[in-house]
mmCIF file of C-alpha atoms and ligand atoms in Angstrom:
data_model
loop_
_atom_site.group_PDB
_atom_site.id
_atom_site.type_symbol
_atom_site.label_atom_id
_atom_site.label_comp_id
_atom_site.label_asym_id
_atom_site.label_seq_id
_atom_site.Cartn_x
_atom_site.Cartn_y
_atom_site.Cartn_z
ATOM 1 C CA UNK X 331 -13.915 14.686 -6.907
ATOM 2 C CA UNK X 332 -13.985 11.254 -6.547
ATOM 3 C CA UNK X 333 -10.445 10.759 -7.931
ATOM 4 C CA UNK X 334 -9.092 7.131 -8.945
ATOM 5 C CA UNK X 335 -5.946 5.776 -7.753
ATOM 6 C CA UNK X 336 -4.560 2.225 -6.748
ATOM 7 C CA UNK X 337 -3.226 1.135 -3.523
ATOM 8 C CA UNK X 338 0.285 0.615 -5.385
ATOM 9 C CA UNK X 339 1.170 -2.818 -7.078
ATOM 10 C CA UNK X 340 0.199 -4.378 -10.137
ATOM 11 C CA UNK X 341 0.969 -7.712 -11.290
ATOM 12 C CA UNK X 342 4.486 -8.101 -13.139
ATOM 13 C CA UNK X 343 5.016 -9.268 -16.845
ATOM 14 C CA UNK X 344 6.118 -13.040 -16.609
ATOM 15 C CA UNK X 345 9.223 -11.941 -18.869
ATOM 16 C CA UNK X 346 10.191 -9.551 -15.914
ATOM 17 C CA UNK X 347 9.417 -11.948 -12.683
ATOM 18 C CA UNK X 348 8.069 -15.293 -12.238
ATOM 19 C CA UNK X 349 4.277 -15.006 -11.813
ATOM 20 C CA UNK X 350 4.121 -18.276 -9.621
ATOM 21 C CA UNK X 351 5.670 -16.277 -6.749
ATOM 22 C CA UNK X 352 4.615 -12.688 -7.252
ATOM 23 C CA UNK X 353 4.709 -11.662 -3.949
ATOM 24 C CA UNK X 354 8.442 -12.087 -3.491
ATOM 25 C CA UNK X 355 8.961 -11.898 -7.574
ATOM 26 C CA UNK X 356 12.082 -13.628 -8.436
ATOM 27 C CA UNK X 357 13.543 -11.594 -11.346
ATOM 28 C CA UNK X 358 13.662 -13.707 -14.468
ATOM 29 C CA UNK X 359 15.911 -11.103 -16.404
ATOM 30 C CA UNK X 360 19.593 -10.963 -15.966
ATOM 31 C CA UNK X 361 21.091 -8.493 -13.398
ATOM 32 C CA UNK X 362 22.810 -6.450 -16.099
ATOM 33 C CA UNK X 363 19.309 -6.241 -17.833
ATOM 34 C CA UNK X 364 17.213 -5.702 -14.995
ATOM 35 C CA UNK X 365 16.529 -2.060 -14.723
ATOM 36 C CA UNK X 366 16.091 -1.776 -18.506
ATOM 37 C CA UNK X 367 13.258 -4.504 -18.156
ATOM 38 C CA UNK X 368 11.869 -2.744 -15.103
ATOM 39 C CA UNK X 369 11.545 0.540 -16.662
ATOM 40 C CA UNK X 370 9.620 -1.091 -19.731
ATOM 41 C CA UNK X 371 7.264 -2.757 -16.912
ATOM 42 C CA UNK X 372 6.660 0.612 -15.503
ATOM 43 C CA UNK X 373 5.969 2.110 -18.701
ATOM 44 C CA UNK X 374 3.477 -0.677 -19.347
ATOM 45 C CA UNK X 375 1.716 -0.042 -15.746
ATOM 46 C CA UNK X 376 1.706 3.438 -16.530
ATOM 47 C CA UNK X 377 -0.128 3.114 -19.800
ATOM 48 C CA UNK X 378 -2.642 0.745 -18.315
ATOM 49 C CA UNK X 379 -3.429 3.464 -15.627
ATOM 50 C CA UNK X 380 -3.633 6.014 -18.390
ATOM 51 C CA UNK X 381 -5.875 4.217 -20.469
ATOM 52 C CA UNK X 382 -8.226 3.447 -17.866
ATOM 53 C CA UNK X 383 -8.281 7.419 -16.967
ATOM 54 C CA UNK X 384 -6.744 7.077 -13.512
ATOM 55 C CA UNK X 385 -6.211 10.468 -11.675
ATOM 56 C CA UNK X 386 -3.192 9.511 -9.420
ATOM 57 C CA UNK X 387 -0.768 6.925 -10.749
ATOM 58 C CA UNK X 388 1.854 4.490 -9.379
ATOM 59 C CA UNK X 389 4.594 2.703 -10.885
ATOM 60 C CA UNK X 390 2.921 -0.519 -10.202
ATOM 61 C CA UNK X 391 5.838 -1.448 -7.782
ATOM 62 C CA UNK X 392 7.273 -3.122 -11.282
ATOM 63 C CA UNK X 393 11.168 -2.521 -9.870
ATOM 64 C CA UNK X 394 10.224 -4.033 -6.434
ATOM 65 C CA UNK X 395 10.678 -7.823 -5.569
ATOM 66 C CA UNK X 396 8.374 -7.294 -2.259
ATOM 67 C CA UNK X 397 6.904 -4.121 -0.974
ATOM 68 C CA UNK X 398 9.322 -4.142 2.050
ATOM 69 C CA UNK X 399 12.451 -5.714 0.723
ATOM 70 C CA UNK X 400 13.551 -3.215 -1.694
ATOM 71 C CA UNK X 401 13.416 -0.351 0.788
ATOM 72 C CA UNK X 402 15.403 -2.693 3.351
ATOM 73 C CA UNK X 403 17.891 -3.550 0.356
ATOM 74 C CA UNK X 404 18.729 0.181 0.361
ATOM 75 C CA UNK X 405 19.696 0.213 3.766
ATOM 76 C CA UNK X 406 22.877 -0.901 5.564
ATOM 77 C CA UNK X 407 22.560 -3.790 8.204
ATOM 78 C CA UNK X 408 19.796 -5.750 6.469
ATOM 79 C CA UNK X 409 19.573 -9.295 4.819
ATOM 80 C CA UNK X 410 16.576 -9.912 2.525
ATOM 81 C CA UNK X 411 18.275 -12.998 0.984
ATOM 82 C CA UNK X 412 18.848 -15.259 3.919
ATOM 83 C CA UNK X 413 15.318 -14.955 5.494
ATOM 84 C CA UNK X 414 14.204 -16.605 8.751
ATOM 85 C CA UNK X 415 10.601 -17.791 9.409
ATOM 86 C CA UNK X 416 8.633 -15.853 12.043
ATOM 87 C CA UNK X 417 5.082 -15.800 13.160
ATOM 88 C CA UNK X 418 3.755 -12.337 12.015
ATOM 89 C CA UNK X 419 0.404 -10.497 12.022
ATOM 90 C CA UNK X 420 -0.245 -11.690 15.605
ATOM 91 C CA UNK X 421 -0.327 -15.005 14.130
ATOM 92 C CA UNK X 422 -3.408 -14.487 12.643
ATOM 93 C CA UNK X 423 -2.750 -16.735 9.694
ATOM 94 C CA UNK X 424 -0.996 -19.495 11.834
ATOM 95 C CA UNK X 425 1.621 -20.023 9.308
ATOM 96 C CA UNK X 426 5.132 -18.466 9.944
ATOM 97 C CA UNK X 427 6.143 -16.205 7.036
ATOM 98 C CA UNK X 428 9.859 -15.657 5.441
ATOM 99 C CA UNK X 429 11.258 -12.562 6.825
ATOM 100 C CA UNK X 430 14.039 -10.404 6.247
ATOM 101 C CA UNK X 431 16.883 -10.198 9.051
ATOM 102 C CA UNK X 432 18.194 -7.113 10.710
ATOM 103 C CA UNK X 433 21.777 -7.949 10.940
ATOM 104 C CA UNK X 434 23.711 -4.750 11.672
ATOM 105 C CA UNK X 435 23.597 -0.907 12.202
ATOM 106 C CA UNK X 436 20.638 0.529 10.081
ATOM 107 C CA UNK X 437 21.493 3.454 7.856
ATOM 108 C CA UNK X 438 20.332 4.941 4.570
ATOM 109 C CA UNK X 439 23.482 5.723 2.536
ATOM 110 C CA UNK X 440 21.662 7.146 -0.288
ATOM 111 C CA UNK X 441 18.095 7.500 -1.550
ATOM 112 C CA UNK X 442 16.406 4.089 -2.467
ATOM 113 C CA UNK X 443 13.249 4.971 -4.707
ATOM 114 C CA UNK X 444 13.898 8.426 -6.002
ATOM 115 C CA UNK X 445 15.374 7.182 -9.313
ATOM 116 C CA UNK X 446 12.359 5.224 -10.016
ATOM 117 C CA UNK X 447 10.060 8.215 -9.276
ATOM 118 C CA UNK X 448 12.158 10.129 -11.679
ATOM 119 C CA UNK X 449 11.671 7.624 -14.294
ATOM 120 C CA UNK X 450 7.822 7.564 -13.756
ATOM 121 C CA UNK X 451 7.697 11.521 -13.723
ATOM 122 C CA UNK X 452 9.523 11.473 -17.074
ATOM 123 C CA UNK X 453 6.692 9.199 -18.274
ATOM 124 C CA UNK X 454 3.450 10.789 -17.076
ATOM 125 C CA UNK X 455 1.991 13.905 -16.475
ATOM 126 C CA UNK X 456 -0.357 12.763 -13.874
ATOM 127 C CA UNK X 457 0.122 13.048 -10.069
ATOM 128 C CA UNK X 458 2.285 10.254 -8.763
ATOM 129 C CA UNK X 459 2.004 8.303 -5.589
ATOM 130 C CA UNK X 460 4.853 6.345 -3.835
ATOM 131 C CA UNK X 461 4.390 3.839 -1.032
ATOM 132 C CA UNK X 462 6.711 3.188 1.447
ATOM 133 C CA UNK X 463 6.575 0.526 4.210
ATOM 134 C CA UNK X 464 5.559 1.879 7.876
ATOM 135 C CA UNK X 465 7.519 1.389 11.047
ATOM 136 C CA UNK X 466 4.940 -1.047 12.678
ATOM 137 C CA UNK X 467 4.770 -3.132 9.577
ATOM 138 C CA UNK X 468 8.635 -3.007 8.975
ATOM 139 C CA UNK X 469 9.017 -4.332 12.464
ATOM 140 C CA UNK X 470 6.463 -7.233 12.200
ATOM 141 C CA UNK X 471 7.914 -8.211 8.875
ATOM 142 C CA UNK X 472 11.341 -8.570 10.003
ATOM 143 C CA UNK X 473 13.794 -10.183 12.272
ATOM 144 C CA UNK X 474 15.671 -8.126 14.668
ATOM 145 C CA UNK X 475 19.171 -10.206 15.512
ATOM 146 C CA UNK X 476 20.936 -7.006 16.248
ATOM 147 C CA UNK X 477 19.223 -4.293 18.093
ATOM 148 C CA UNK X 478 16.983 -6.276 20.158
ATOM 149 C CA UNK X 479 15.600 -3.035 21.887
ATOM 150 C CA UNK X 480 11.851 -2.365 22.549
ATOM 151 C CA UNK X 481 9.496 -2.052 19.929
ATOM 152 C CA UNK X 482 8.908 1.733 20.276
ATOM 153 C CA UNK X 483 12.648 2.392 19.900
ATOM 154 C CA UNK X 484 12.816 0.452 16.854
ATOM 155 C CA UNK X 485 9.730 2.076 15.628
ATOM 156 C CA UNK X 486 11.022 5.584 15.923
ATOM 157 C CA UNK X 487 14.324 4.306 14.269
ATOM 158 C CA UNK X 488 12.541 2.938 11.313
ATOM 159 C CA UNK X 489 10.303 6.242 11.292
ATOM 160 C CA UNK X 490 13.487 8.291 11.035
ATOM 161 C CA UNK X 491 14.801 6.045 8.095
ATOM 162 C CA UNK X 492 11.299 6.436 6.158
ATOM 163 C CA UNK X 493 11.182 9.857 6.652
ATOM 164 C CA UNK X 494 14.359 10.488 5.130
ATOM 165 C CA UNK X 495 13.246 8.705 2.051
ATOM 166 C CA UNK X 496 9.778 10.291 2.104
ATOM 167 C CA UNK X 497 11.459 13.570 2.137
ATOM 168 C CA UNK X 498 13.809 12.841 -0.774
ATOM 169 C CA UNK X 499 10.565 11.676 -2.907
ATOM 170 C CA UNK X 500 8.603 14.578 -1.992
ATOM 171 C CA UNK X 501 11.699 16.922 -3.077
ATOM 172 C CA UNK X 502 12.094 14.827 -6.318
ATOM 173 C CA UNK X 503 8.409 15.238 -7.153
ATOM 174 C CA UNK X 504 6.174 12.457 -5.482
ATOM 175 C CA UNK X 505 2.648 14.110 -5.199
ATOM 176 C CA UNK X 506 1.629 11.572 -2.518
ATOM 177 C CA UNK X 507 3.861 9.513 -0.134
ATOM 178 C CA UNK X 508 1.879 6.629 1.161
ATOM 179 C CA UNK X 509 3.017 4.487 4.332
ATOM 180 C CA UNK X 510 1.659 1.255 4.191
ATOM 181 C CA UNK X 511 0.589 0.066 7.750
ATOM 182 C CA UNK X 512 -1.628 -3.143 7.473
ATOM 183 C CA UNK X 513 -0.420 -3.969 10.839
ATOM 184 C CA UNK X 514 -2.652 -0.963 12.419
ATOM 185 C CA UNK X 515 -5.493 -3.299 11.452
ATOM 186 C CA UNK X 516 -3.705 -6.116 13.825
ATOM 187 C CA UNK X 517 -2.206 -4.529 16.802
ATOM 188 C CA UNK X 518 -4.603 -2.013 18.255
ATOM 189 C CA UNK X 519 -2.580 -1.778 21.673
ATOM 190 C CA UNK X 520 0.673 -1.136 19.646
ATOM 191 C CA UNK X 521 -1.351 1.585 17.327
ATOM 192 C CA UNK X 522 -2.329 3.495 20.597
ATOM 193 C CA UNK X 523 1.013 3.134 22.421
ATOM 194 C CA UNK X 524 3.502 4.146 19.606
ATOM 195 C CA UNK X 525 1.970 3.458 16.102
ATOM 196 C CA UNK X 526 0.475 7.017 15.645
ATOM 197 C CA UNK X 527 3.712 8.814 17.039
ATOM 198 C CA UNK X 528 5.759 6.452 14.597
ATOM 199 C CA UNK X 529 3.673 7.388 11.756
ATOM 200 C CA UNK X 530 3.753 11.066 12.619
ATOM 201 C CA UNK X 531 7.603 10.852 12.642
ATOM 202 C CA UNK X 532 7.867 9.057 9.187
ATOM 203 C CA UNK X 533 5.710 11.936 7.804
ATOM 204 C CA UNK X 534 7.352 15.084 9.452
ATOM 205 C CA UNK X 535 8.447 17.542 7.298
ATOM 206 C CA UNK X 536 7.307 15.828 3.989
ATOM 207 C CA UNK X 537 6.332 18.468 1.539
ATOM 208 C CA UNK X 538 3.530 16.628 -0.376
ATOM 209 C CA UNK X 539 0.414 15.235 0.532
ATOM 210 C CA UNK X 540 0.742 11.964 2.928
ATOM 211 C CA UNK X 541 -1.398 9.095 3.270
ATOM 212 C CA UNK X 542 -1.604 5.871 5.326
ATOM 213 C CA UNK X 543 -2.594 2.630 3.744
ATOM 214 C CA UNK X 544 -4.307 0.268 6.410
ATOM 215 C CA UNK X 545 -5.932 -2.965 4.861
ATOM 216 C CA UNK X 546 -6.484 -6.555 5.878
ATOM 217 C CA UNK X 547 -3.445 -7.640 3.644
ATOM 218 C CA UNK X 548 -2.982 -9.237 -0.150
ATOM 219 C CA UNK X 549 -5.785 -11.227 -1.586
ATOM 220 C CA UNK X 550 -3.907 -14.486 -1.248
ATOM 221 C CA UNK X 551 -5.364 -17.837 0.095
ATOM 222 C CA UNK X 552 -3.958 -17.537 3.578
ATOM 223 C CA UNK X 553 -5.476 -14.201 4.154
ATOM 224 C CA UNK X 554 -8.834 -15.147 2.452
ATOM 225 C CA UNK X 555 -9.097 -18.279 4.782
ATOM 226 C CA UNK X 556 -8.753 -15.690 7.596
ATOM 227 C CA UNK X 557 -11.150 -13.454 6.186
ATOM 228 C CA UNK X 558 -13.726 -16.132 6.181
ATOM 229 C CA UNK X 559 -13.060 -17.045 10.009
ATOM 230 C CA UNK X 560 -12.789 -13.429 11.325
ATOM 231 C CA UNK X 561 -15.483 -11.910 12.878
ATOM 232 C CA UNK X 562 -14.107 -8.667 14.280
ATOM 233 C CA UNK X 563 -13.941 -5.817 11.647
ATOM 234 C CA UNK X 564 -14.043 -3.144 14.140
ATOM 235 C CA UNK X 565 -10.487 -2.016 14.025
ATOM 236 C CA UNK X 566 -11.221 1.197 11.618
ATOM 237 C CA UNK X 567 -13.397 2.265 14.599
ATOM 238 C CA UNK X 568 -10.321 2.719 16.693
ATOM 239 C CA UNK X 569 -7.906 4.104 14.220
ATOM 240 C CA UNK X 570 -9.789 6.463 12.166
ATOM 241 C CA UNK X 571 -11.014 8.781 15.262
ATOM 242 C CA UNK X 572 -7.412 8.732 16.443
ATOM 243 C CA UNK X 573 -5.824 9.349 12.883
ATOM 244 C CA UNK X 574 -8.502 12.250 12.525
ATOM 245 C CA UNK X 575 -6.211 14.165 15.120
ATOM 246 C CA UNK X 576 -3.166 13.258 13.262
ATOM 247 C CA UNK X 577 -1.147 15.259 10.710
ATOM 248 C CA UNK X 578 -1.631 12.506 7.947
ATOM 249 C CA UNK X 579 -3.696 13.775 4.876
ATOM 250 C CA UNK X 580 -5.218 10.583 3.608
ATOM 251 C CA UNK X 581 -6.375 7.235 5.224
ATOM 252 C CA UNK X 582 -6.803 4.518 2.602
ATOM 253 C CA UNK X 583 -9.050 1.934 3.774
ATOM 254 C CA UNK X 584 -10.198 -1.644 2.740
ATOM 255 C CA UNK X 585 -13.948 -1.466 2.097
ATOM 256 C CA UNK X 586 -14.658 -3.881 -0.854
ATOM 257 C CA UNK X 587 -13.402 -7.097 1.001
ATOM 258 C CA UNK X 588 -13.940 -6.380 4.626
ATOM 259 C CA UNK X 589 -17.014 -6.110 6.527
ATOM 260 C CA UNK X 590 -16.250 -2.740 7.927
ATOM 261 C CA UNK X 591 -19.553 -0.386 8.459
ATOM 262 C CA UNK X 592 -18.952 2.683 6.287
ATOM 263 C CA UNK X 593 -20.800 5.030 8.848
ATOM 264 C CA UNK X 594 -17.116 4.591 10.719
ATOM 265 C CA UNK X 595 -15.709 6.719 7.609
ATOM 266 C CA UNK X 596 -17.465 9.709 9.500
ATOM 267 C CA UNK X 597 -14.856 9.367 12.436
ATOM 268 C CA UNK X 598 -12.149 10.165 10.094
ATOM 269 C CA UNK X 599 -12.481 14.037 10.725
ATOM 270 C CA UNK X 600 -11.622 15.995 7.879
ATOM 271 C CA UNK X 601 -9.059 13.510 6.388
ATOM 272 C CA UNK X 602 -9.197 12.499 2.513
ATOM 273 C CA UNK X 603 -10.664 8.887 2.583
ATOM 274 C CA UNK X 604 -9.110 6.716 0.200
ATOM 275 C CA UNK X 605 -11.866 3.960 -0.366
ATOM 276 C CA UNK X 606 -10.960 0.459 -1.443
ATOM 277 C CA UNK X 607 -13.844 -0.434 -3.878
ATOM 278 C CA UNK X 608 -12.343 -3.259 -5.647
ATOM 279 C CA UNK X 609 -11.967 -6.735 -4.221
ATOM 280 C CA UNK X 610 -8.179 -7.894 -4.745
ATOM 281 C CA UNK X 611 -8.904 -11.226 -3.712
ATOM 282 C CA UNK X 612 -10.757 -12.510 -6.664
ATOM 283 C CA UNK X 613 -9.992 -12.930 -10.299
ATOM 284 C CA UNK X 614 -13.208 -12.033 -11.134
ATOM 285 C CA UNK X 615 -13.680 -8.310 -12.575
ATOM 286 C CA UNK X 616 -16.441 -6.308 -10.885
ATOM 287 C CA UNK X 617 -19.133 -4.738 -12.922
ATOM 288 C CA UNK X 618 -19.191 -0.791 -13.082
ATOM 289 C CA UNK X 619 -22.423 -1.112 -10.955
ATOM 290 C CA UNK X 620 -21.185 -3.161 -8.197
ATOM 291 C CA UNK X 621 -18.323 -0.339 -7.991
ATOM 292 C CA UNK X 622 -20.411 2.392 -8.123
ATOM 293 C CA UNK X 623 -22.852 1.007 -5.309
ATOM 294 C CA UNK X 624 -19.839 0.707 -3.126
ATOM 295 C CA UNK X 625 -18.776 4.267 -3.657
ATOM 296 C CA UNK X 626 -22.535 5.514 -3.056
ATOM 297 C CA UNK X 627 -22.411 3.841 0.623
ATOM 298 C CA UNK X 628 -19.511 5.652 1.401
ATOM 299 C CA UNK X 629 -20.849 9.057 0.078
ATOM 300 C CA UNK X 630 -23.253 9.160 2.628
ATOM 301 C CA UNK X 631 -20.556 9.554 5.298
ATOM 302 C CA UNK X 632 -17.929 11.580 3.119
ATOM 303 C CA UNK X 633 -18.158 14.540 0.385
ATOM 304 C CA UNK X 634 -17.013 13.506 -2.781
ATOM 305 C CA UNK X 635 -14.277 15.993 -2.664
ATOM 306 C CA UNK X 636 -12.467 14.290 0.252
ATOM 307 C CA UNK X 637 -13.392 10.524 -1.211
ATOM 308 C CA UNK X 638 -10.818 9.035 -3.419
ATOM 309 C CA UNK X 639 -11.383 5.427 -5.078
ATOM 310 C CA UNK X 640 -8.960 2.622 -4.852
ATOM 311 C CA UNK X 641 -8.243 -0.960 -5.130
ATOM 312 C CA UNK X 642 -8.348 -2.774 -1.692
ATOM 313 C CA UNK X 643 -4.784 -3.451 -1.562
ATOM 314 C CA UNK X 644 -1.925 -4.076 -4.136
ATOM 315 C CA UNK X 645 -2.906 -6.162 -7.075
ATOM 316 C CA UNK X 646 0.396 -8.123 -7.503
ATOM 317 C CA UNK X 647 -0.988 -11.506 -6.783
ATOM 318 C CA UNK X 648 -3.542 -11.115 -9.607
ATOM 319 C CA UNK X 649 -3.369 -12.096 -13.360
ATOM 320 C CA UNK X 650 -2.679 -9.092 -15.407
ATOM 321 C CA UNK X 651 -5.883 -9.608 -17.373
ATOM 322 C CA UNK X 652 -7.899 -9.329 -13.806
ATOM 323 C CA UNK X 653 -5.882 -6.592 -12.487
ATOM 324 C CA UNK X 654 -6.346 -4.513 -15.838
ATOM 325 C CA UNK X 655 -10.091 -5.275 -15.978
ATOM 326 C CA UNK X 656 -10.274 -4.239 -12.412
ATOM 327 C CA UNK X 657 -8.651 -0.909 -13.243
ATOM 328 C CA UNK X 658 -11.419 -0.349 -15.737
ATOM 329 C CA UNK X 659 -13.984 -1.601 -13.445
ATOM 330 C CA UNK X 660 -12.790 0.917 -10.799
ATOM 331 C CA UNK X 661 -12.731 3.880 -13.332
ATOM 332 C CA UNK X 662 -16.115 3.097 -14.760
ATOM 333 C CA UNK X 663 -17.895 2.936 -11.501
ATOM 334 C CA UNK X 664 -16.196 6.254 -10.555
ATOM 335 C CA UNK X 665 -17.809 7.797 -13.839
ATOM 336 C CA UNK X 666 -21.034 6.530 -12.968
ATOM 337 C CA UNK X 667 -21.346 8.146 -9.488
ATOM 338 C CA UNK X 668 -19.453 11.333 -10.719
ATOM 339 C CA UNK X 669 -22.187 12.146 -13.052
ATOM 340 C CA UNK X 670 -25.079 11.185 -10.382
ATOM 341 C CA UNK X 671 -23.427 13.781 -8.267
ATOM 342 C CA UNK X 672 -23.040 16.277 -11.007
ATOM 343 C CA UNK X 673 -26.822 15.625 -11.797
ATOM 344 C CA UNK X 674 -27.977 16.271 -8.342
ATOM 345 C CA UNK X 675 -26.000 19.395 -8.224
ATOM 346 C CA UNK X 676 -27.081 20.814 -11.366
ATOM 347 C CA UNK X 677 -30.051 23.470 -10.987
ATOM 348 C CA UNK X 678 -33.283 21.936 -11.885
HETATM 349 ZN ZN1 ZN H 910 -2.875 -3.237 1.460
#
């Protein structure tokens, strides 16, 4: 019960990627030595998660420049190098973002993340989670210069590509495949119209546990400013009841730094809740007591067997010291509440 995990990413060592641009991680290692360096960074990420006692681990996304681009790089028809500016996320942040372009026929000639997963499996005995970008978030974060068809058609095309990769990851030993869909918190109309259908298509026939991560984006200044201004936090009240009727096993939500009402968690039916109890927008490391308090708030609505504990989102923009401190705080907070639950359950 109260199993611990992270949303996905950890900061990269400065000998691997320039820490000043962590979301887009320009590699500082020559190409012919890159995979060796990435493997060493993955070893460190796994060691930090193991030292903190995490139950489910990831590769810390140490071999990804960006959470979407590396999946796109494995496909034909994409260009992640000559980007264009696009207003994304419903123009919530009022600043156009650099996005990859779709420039030709999309296909997946071979598995993209499977070699990385195999390396991870060789270096841990713990359950492993791999994150893939979801169809709605890919569409919002790319510029389509080739198909120019309607978004639902695009979404189902992306879902098929994500699904093929997810099936291969599960077959190669992934314990959890997580679909990242922060855009489910942005476009509730599209969520209803085709978002869930595309998500279902992305996980269809995937033989491991499936999860959908729905956050309010990275803890970067642009997003933090928006959070300060934002007054509407009811998005999970729309998404969770609908996802309760879907085939997804887990729903990963941002709790620490959003202002969601934990009562909404009860509307997720029998889904596992992966609760963000670490604010990824600050360098300050939470005390275990603060983490424990966040966990207790959710326990009113979700039994501990169905409650996973996580970071709100990826920690790639944080310093390594803060990120590793937050891992330990998360694990320590979980231990406090686990002990309380056991105490309550033991006969007097
Ligand atoms: Zn996230």
